[in-house]
Coordinates of C-alpha atoms and ligand atoms in Angstrom, one line a residue:
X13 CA 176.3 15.1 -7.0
X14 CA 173.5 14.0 -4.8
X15 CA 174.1 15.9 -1.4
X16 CA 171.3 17.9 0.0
X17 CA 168.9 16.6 -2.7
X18 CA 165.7 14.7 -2.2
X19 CA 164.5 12.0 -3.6
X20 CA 160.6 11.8 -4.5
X21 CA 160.3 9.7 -7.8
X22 CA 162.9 7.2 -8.7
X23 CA 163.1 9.3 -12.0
X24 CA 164.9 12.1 -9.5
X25 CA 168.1 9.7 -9.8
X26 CA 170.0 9.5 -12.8
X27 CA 171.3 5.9 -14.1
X28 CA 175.0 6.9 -13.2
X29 CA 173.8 8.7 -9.6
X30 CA 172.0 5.2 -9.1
X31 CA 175.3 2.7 -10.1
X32 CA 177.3 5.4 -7.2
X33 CA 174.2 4.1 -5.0
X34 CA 173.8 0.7 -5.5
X35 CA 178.3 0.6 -5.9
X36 CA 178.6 2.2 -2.5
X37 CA 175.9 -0.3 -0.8
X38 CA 177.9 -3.3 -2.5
X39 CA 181.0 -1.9 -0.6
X40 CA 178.7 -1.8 2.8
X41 CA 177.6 -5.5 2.7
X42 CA 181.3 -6.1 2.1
X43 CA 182.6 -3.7 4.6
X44 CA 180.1 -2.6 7.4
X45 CA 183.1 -2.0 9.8
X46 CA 183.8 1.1 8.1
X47 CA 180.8 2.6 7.9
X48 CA 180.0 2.3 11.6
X49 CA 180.6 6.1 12.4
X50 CA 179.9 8.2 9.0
X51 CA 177.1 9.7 10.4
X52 CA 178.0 10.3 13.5
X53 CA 176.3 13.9 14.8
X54 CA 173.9 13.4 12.3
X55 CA 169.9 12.7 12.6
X56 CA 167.5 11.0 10.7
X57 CA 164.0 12.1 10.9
X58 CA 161.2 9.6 10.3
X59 CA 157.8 11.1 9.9
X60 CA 155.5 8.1 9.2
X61 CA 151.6 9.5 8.8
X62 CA 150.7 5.4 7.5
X63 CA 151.6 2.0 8.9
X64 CA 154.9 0.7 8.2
X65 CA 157.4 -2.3 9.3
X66 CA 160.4 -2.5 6.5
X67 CA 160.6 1.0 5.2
X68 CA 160.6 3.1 8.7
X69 CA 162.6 0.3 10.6
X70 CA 165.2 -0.5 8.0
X71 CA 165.5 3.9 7.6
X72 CA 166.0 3.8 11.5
X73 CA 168.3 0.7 11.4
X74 CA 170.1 2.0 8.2
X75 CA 171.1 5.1 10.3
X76 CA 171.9 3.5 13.2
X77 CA 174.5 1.1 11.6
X78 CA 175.7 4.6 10.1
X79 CA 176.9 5.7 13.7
X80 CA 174.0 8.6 13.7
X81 CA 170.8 9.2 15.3
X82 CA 166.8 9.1 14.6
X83 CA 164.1 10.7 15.8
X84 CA 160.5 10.8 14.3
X85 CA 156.9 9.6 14.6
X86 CA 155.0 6.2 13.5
X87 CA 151.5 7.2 13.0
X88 CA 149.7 10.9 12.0
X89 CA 147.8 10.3 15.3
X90 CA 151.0 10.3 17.9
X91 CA 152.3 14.0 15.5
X92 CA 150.5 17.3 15.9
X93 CA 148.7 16.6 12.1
X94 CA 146.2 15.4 14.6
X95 CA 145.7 18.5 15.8
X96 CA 145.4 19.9 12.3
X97 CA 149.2 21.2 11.5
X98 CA 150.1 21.3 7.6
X99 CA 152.9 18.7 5.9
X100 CA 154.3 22.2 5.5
X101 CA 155.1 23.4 8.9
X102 CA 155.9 19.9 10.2
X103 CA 158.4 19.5 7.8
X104 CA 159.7 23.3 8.2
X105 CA 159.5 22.0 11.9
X106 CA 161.2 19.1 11.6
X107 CA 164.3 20.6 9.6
X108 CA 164.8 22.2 12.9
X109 CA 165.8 19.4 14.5
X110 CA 167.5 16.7 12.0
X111 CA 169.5 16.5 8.9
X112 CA 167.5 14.4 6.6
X113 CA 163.9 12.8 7.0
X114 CA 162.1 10.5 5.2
X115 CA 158.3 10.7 5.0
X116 CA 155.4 8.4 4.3
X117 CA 152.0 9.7 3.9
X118 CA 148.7 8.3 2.9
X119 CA 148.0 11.0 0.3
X120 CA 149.7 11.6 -3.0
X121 CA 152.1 14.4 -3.3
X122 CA 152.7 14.9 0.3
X123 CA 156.1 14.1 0.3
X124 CA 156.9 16.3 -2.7
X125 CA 154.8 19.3 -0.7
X126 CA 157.3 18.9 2.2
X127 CA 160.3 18.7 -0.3
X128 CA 158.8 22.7 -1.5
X129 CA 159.4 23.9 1.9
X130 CA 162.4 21.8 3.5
X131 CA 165.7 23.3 4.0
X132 CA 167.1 19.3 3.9
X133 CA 166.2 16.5 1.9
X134 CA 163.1 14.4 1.8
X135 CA 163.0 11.3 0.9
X136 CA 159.7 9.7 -0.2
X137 CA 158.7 6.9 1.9
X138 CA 155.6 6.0 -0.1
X139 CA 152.7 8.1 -1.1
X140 CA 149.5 7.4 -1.2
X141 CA 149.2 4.8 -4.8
X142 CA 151.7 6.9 -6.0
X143 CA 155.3 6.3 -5.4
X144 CA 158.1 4.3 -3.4
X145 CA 160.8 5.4 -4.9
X146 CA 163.2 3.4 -1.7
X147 CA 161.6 0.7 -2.2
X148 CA 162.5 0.5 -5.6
X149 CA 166.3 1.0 -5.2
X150 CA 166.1 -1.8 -2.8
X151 CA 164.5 -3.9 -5.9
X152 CA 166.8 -2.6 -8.4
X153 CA 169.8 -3.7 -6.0
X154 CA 167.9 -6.7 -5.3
X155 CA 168.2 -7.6 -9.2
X156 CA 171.6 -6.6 -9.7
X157 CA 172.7 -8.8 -7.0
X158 CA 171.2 -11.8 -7.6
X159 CA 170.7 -11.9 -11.2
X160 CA 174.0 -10.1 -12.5
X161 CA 172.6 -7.6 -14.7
X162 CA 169.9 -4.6 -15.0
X163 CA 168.7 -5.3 -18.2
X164 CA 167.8 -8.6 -20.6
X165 CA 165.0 -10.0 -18.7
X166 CA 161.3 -10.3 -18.2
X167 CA 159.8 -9.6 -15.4
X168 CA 156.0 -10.6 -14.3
X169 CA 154.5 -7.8 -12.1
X170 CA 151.4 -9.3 -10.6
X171 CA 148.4 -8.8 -8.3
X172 CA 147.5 -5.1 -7.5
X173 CA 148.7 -3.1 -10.3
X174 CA 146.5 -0.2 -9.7
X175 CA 147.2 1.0 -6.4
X176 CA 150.4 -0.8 -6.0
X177 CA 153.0 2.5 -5.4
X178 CA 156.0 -0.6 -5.3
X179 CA 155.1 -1.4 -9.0
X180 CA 154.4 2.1 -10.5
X181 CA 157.7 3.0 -9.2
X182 CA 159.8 -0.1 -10.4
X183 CA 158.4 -0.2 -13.8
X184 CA 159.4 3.6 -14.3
X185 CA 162.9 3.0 -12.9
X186 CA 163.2 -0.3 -15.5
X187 CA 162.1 1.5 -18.4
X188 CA 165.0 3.2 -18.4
X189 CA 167.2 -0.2 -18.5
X190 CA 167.6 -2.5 -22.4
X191 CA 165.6 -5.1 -23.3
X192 CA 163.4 -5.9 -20.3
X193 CA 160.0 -7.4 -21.4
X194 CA 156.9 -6.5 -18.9
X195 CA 154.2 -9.1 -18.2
X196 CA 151.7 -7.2 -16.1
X197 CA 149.5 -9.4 -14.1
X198 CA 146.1 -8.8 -12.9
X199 CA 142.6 -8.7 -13.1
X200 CA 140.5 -6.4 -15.3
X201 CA 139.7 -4.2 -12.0
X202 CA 143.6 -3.6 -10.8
X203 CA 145.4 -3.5 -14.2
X204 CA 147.6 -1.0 -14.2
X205 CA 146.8 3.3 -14.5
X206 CA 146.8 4.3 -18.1
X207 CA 148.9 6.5 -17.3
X208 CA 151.8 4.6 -16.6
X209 CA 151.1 2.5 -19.8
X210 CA 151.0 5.3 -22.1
X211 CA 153.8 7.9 -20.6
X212 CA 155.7 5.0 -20.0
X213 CA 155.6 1.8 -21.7
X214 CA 153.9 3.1 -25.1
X215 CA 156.0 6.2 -25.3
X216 CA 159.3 4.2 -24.7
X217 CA 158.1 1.7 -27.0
X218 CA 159.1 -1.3 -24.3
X219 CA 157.3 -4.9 -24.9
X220 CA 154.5 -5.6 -22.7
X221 CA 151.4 -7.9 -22.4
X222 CA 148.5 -7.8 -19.8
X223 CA 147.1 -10.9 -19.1
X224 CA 144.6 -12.2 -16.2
X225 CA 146.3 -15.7 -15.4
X226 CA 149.4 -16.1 -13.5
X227 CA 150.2 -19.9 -14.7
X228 CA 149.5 -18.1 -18.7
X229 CA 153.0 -16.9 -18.2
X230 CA 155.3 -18.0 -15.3
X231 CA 157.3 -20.5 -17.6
X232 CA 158.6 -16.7 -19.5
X233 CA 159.6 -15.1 -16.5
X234 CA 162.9 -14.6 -15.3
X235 CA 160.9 -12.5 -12.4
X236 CA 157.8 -12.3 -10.8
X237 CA 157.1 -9.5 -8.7
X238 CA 154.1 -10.4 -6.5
X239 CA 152.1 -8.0 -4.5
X240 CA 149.4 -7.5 -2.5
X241 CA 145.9 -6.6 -2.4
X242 CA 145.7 -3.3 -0.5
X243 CA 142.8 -3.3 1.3
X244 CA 143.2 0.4 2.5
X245 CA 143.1 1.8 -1.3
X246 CA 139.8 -0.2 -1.7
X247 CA 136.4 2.8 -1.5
X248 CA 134.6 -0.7 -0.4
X249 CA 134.9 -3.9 1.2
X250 CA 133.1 -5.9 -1.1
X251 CA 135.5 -5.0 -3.8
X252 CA 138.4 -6.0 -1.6
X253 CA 136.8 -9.1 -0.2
X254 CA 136.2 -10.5 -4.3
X255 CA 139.9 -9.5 -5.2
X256 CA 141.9 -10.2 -2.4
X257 CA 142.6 -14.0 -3.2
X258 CA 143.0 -13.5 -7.3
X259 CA 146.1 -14.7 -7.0
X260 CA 148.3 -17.2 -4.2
X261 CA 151.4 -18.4 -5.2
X262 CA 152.3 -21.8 -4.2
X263 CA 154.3 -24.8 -5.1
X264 CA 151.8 -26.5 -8.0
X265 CA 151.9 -22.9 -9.8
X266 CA 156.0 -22.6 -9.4
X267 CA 155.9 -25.9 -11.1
X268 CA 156.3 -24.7 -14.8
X269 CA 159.0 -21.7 -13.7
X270 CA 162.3 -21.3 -14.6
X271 CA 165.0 -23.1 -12.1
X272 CA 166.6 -19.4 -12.1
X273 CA 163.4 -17.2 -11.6
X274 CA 163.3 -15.1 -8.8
X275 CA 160.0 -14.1 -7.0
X276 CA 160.2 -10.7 -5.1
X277 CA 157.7 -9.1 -3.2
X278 CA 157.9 -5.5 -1.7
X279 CA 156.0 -6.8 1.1
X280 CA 154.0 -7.0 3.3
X281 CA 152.1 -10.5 2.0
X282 CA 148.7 -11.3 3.3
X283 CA 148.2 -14.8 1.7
X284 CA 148.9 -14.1 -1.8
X285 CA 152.3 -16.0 -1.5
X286 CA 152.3 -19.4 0.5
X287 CA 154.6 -20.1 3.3
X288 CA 155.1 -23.4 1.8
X289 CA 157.1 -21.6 -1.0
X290 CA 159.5 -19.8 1.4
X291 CA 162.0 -22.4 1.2
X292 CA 162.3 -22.5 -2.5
X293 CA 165.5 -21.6 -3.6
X294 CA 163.4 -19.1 -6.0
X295 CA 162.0 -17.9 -2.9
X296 CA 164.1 -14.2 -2.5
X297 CA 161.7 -11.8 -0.9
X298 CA 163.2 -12.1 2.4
X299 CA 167.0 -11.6 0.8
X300 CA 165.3 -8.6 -0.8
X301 CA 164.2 -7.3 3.0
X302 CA 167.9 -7.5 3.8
X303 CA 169.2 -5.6 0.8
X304 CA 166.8 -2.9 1.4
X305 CA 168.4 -1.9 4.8
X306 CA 171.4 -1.3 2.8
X307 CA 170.7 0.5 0.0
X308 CA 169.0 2.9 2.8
X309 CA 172.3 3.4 3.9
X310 CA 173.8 4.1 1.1
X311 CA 171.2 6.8 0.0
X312 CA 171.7 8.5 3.1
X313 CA 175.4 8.9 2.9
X314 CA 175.2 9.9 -0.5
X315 CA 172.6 12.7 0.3
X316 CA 174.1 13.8 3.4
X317 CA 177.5 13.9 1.2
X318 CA 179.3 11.8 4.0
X319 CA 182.2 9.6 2.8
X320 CA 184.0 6.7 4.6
Ligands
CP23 N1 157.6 -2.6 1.4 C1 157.1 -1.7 2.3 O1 157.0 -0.6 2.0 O2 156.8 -2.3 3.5 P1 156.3 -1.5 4.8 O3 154.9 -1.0 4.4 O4 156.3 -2.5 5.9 O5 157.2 -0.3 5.0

C-alpha cells in the first residue's frame, strides 16, 4: 500500500510496491485516455529550492495529464526561504494548500526534514549529492522497457561518481536486482563515496571494478550510464575546469560497444556526450526523458491512492 507515503530513498519502495509502479505506468503509455481525469481536485506542489528542467516540468506535466492541478515555486529566491523561513514551516505551509509535493533542495536531508513534519507525502526531488530517488524509477523503467529484464546485465556508471545523486541512487535501487555487474567509471578524484561501496556493493557481495578509462570497458557493457560533471558541487573552479572534459562520448569510442548497449544519461549533458551520437540507435537518453514523465504519473496515483 503506498498511499499517503513519501518517498525519500529509492530503498523506501519495496521491489513488489515498484513492479505496481512501473505495471501501472506501462498501462499509461498504453492508455493515457483513461487517466486524463484521476486526479481531478487534486494539487501538486512543486517546491524547487535548485535549478531544474526534467524533474519539476515532467512532475508538473505528469499532474496535468492526470486531470489535477500544480502550484509551487522554481528557485529558493522567488519562496519566503529567502526571507529566512525553515523547510519546516514551508512544508507545514504548503500542506495547507496541496495534496502531494515534491521538493528539490540543494542540501542533503532536506527533503527527509520536510517528510518529519508534512501531513502529505514528499517526494524527494533531489538532494544535495545525496539522492534522486524519481529519477531512478524513471531509469529503472527506462531498463525494463527497453532491455526486457531488471537483472543479468552490466552496467558502466561513468563520469561524476562522487557527487552524482542520479548514480548513488540507481546503484542502491540495482543492488537489490540478480546478477548485475557494476563498472564504475571515473577518475581518482570523483570515484564513488566509500560509503556506497562498502554498505552497498561489499556488503551485498555484488561484482564491481573501478577503472579510469572509458574505452577499458565499453565492449562489456550492456549499459553505460553517463553523467555529468557538476560544477555546483565543486568547493573550486580549478578543480571543475581540470575534470569537466574526463570523459566525452562520441562515435570513435561507441566503436567497440555492443550493437544492443544502451547509453542513458539522467541529464542535463554539458559536453560529455556528443550530439553527433544522438542519432545512434544506442543513443536512448532522450527515450529515457519521455519515460520519466510517466513513471511521475504513476507514483502520484499510487501515493495519492487514486485508481482509474
Ligand atoms: N535529471 C534531472 O534531475 O534533470 P533536471 O536537473 O533538469 O531536473
Amino acid at each position: 500500500m503506498l498511499k499517503g507515503k513519501h518517498l525519500i530513498d529509492p530503498m523506501d519502495l519495496s521491489l513488489e510496491q515498484l513492479d505496481q509502479i512501473f505495471n501501472l505506468a506501462d498501462d499509461i503509455i498504453k492508455n493515457p485516455k483513461d487517466y486524463m481525469e484521476v486526479c481531478k481536485g487534486k494539487i501538486l506542489a512543486t517546491l524547487f529550492y535548485e535549478p531544474s528542467t526534467r524533474t519539476r516540468l515532467s512532475f508538473e506535466s505528469a499532474m496535468h495529464r492526470l486531470g489535477g492541478s500544480v502550484v509551487g515555486f522554481s528557485s529558493a529566491g522567488s519562496s519566503s526561504a529567502a526571507k529566512g523561513e525553515s523547510v519546516a514551516d514551508t512544508v507545514k505551509t504548503i500542506a495547507c494548500y496541496a495534496d502531494i509535493c515534491a521538493m528539490r533542495h540543494p542540501k542533503e536531508g532536506a527533503p527527509k526534514v520536510a517528510s518529519l513534519k508534512s501531513d502529505i507525502p514528499v517526494i524527494n526531488a533531489g538532494d544535495g549529492g545525496h539522492q534522486h530517488p524519481t529519477q531512478t524509477l524513471t531509469d529503472l523503467l527506462t531498463i525494463r522497457s527497453l532491455k526486457g529484464r531488471l537483472n543479468d546485465f552490466t552496467i558502466g556508471l561513468c563520469g561524476d561518481l562522487k557527487f552524482g545523486r542520479t548514480v548513488h541512487s540507481l546503484i542502491k535501487a540495482l543492488s537489490r536486482y540478480s546478477n548485475i555487474k557494476f563498472i564504475l567509471i571515473s577518475p581518482e578524484e570523483l570515484k564513488i563515496p566509500d560509503y556506497i561501496k562498502e554498505e552497498v556493493l561489499i556488503k551485498k557481495d555484488i561484482q564491481f571494478k573501478e577503472v579510469e578509462r572509458i574505452e577499458e570497458v565499453i565492449g562489456e557493457l550492456d549499459i553505460l550510464y553517463m553523467t555529468r560533471v557538476q560544477r555546483e558541487r565543486f568547493f573550486n573552479e580549478e578543480d571543475y575546469v581540470r575534470l569537466k572534459d574526463s570523459y566525452i562520448l562520441d562515435k570513435k569510442k561507441l566503436k567497440n560497444a555492443k550493437q544492443d548497449m544502451i547509453v542513458l544519461h539522467p541529464l542535463p549533458r554539458v559536453n560529455e556526450i556528443s550530439v553527433e551520437i544522438d542519432d545512434d540507435p544506442r543513443a536512448c537518453y532522450f527515450k529515457q526523458v519521455k519515460y520519466g514523465m510517466f513513471v511521475r504519473m504513476a507514483l502520484i496515483m499510487k501515493l495519492l491512492g487514486v485508481e482509474k
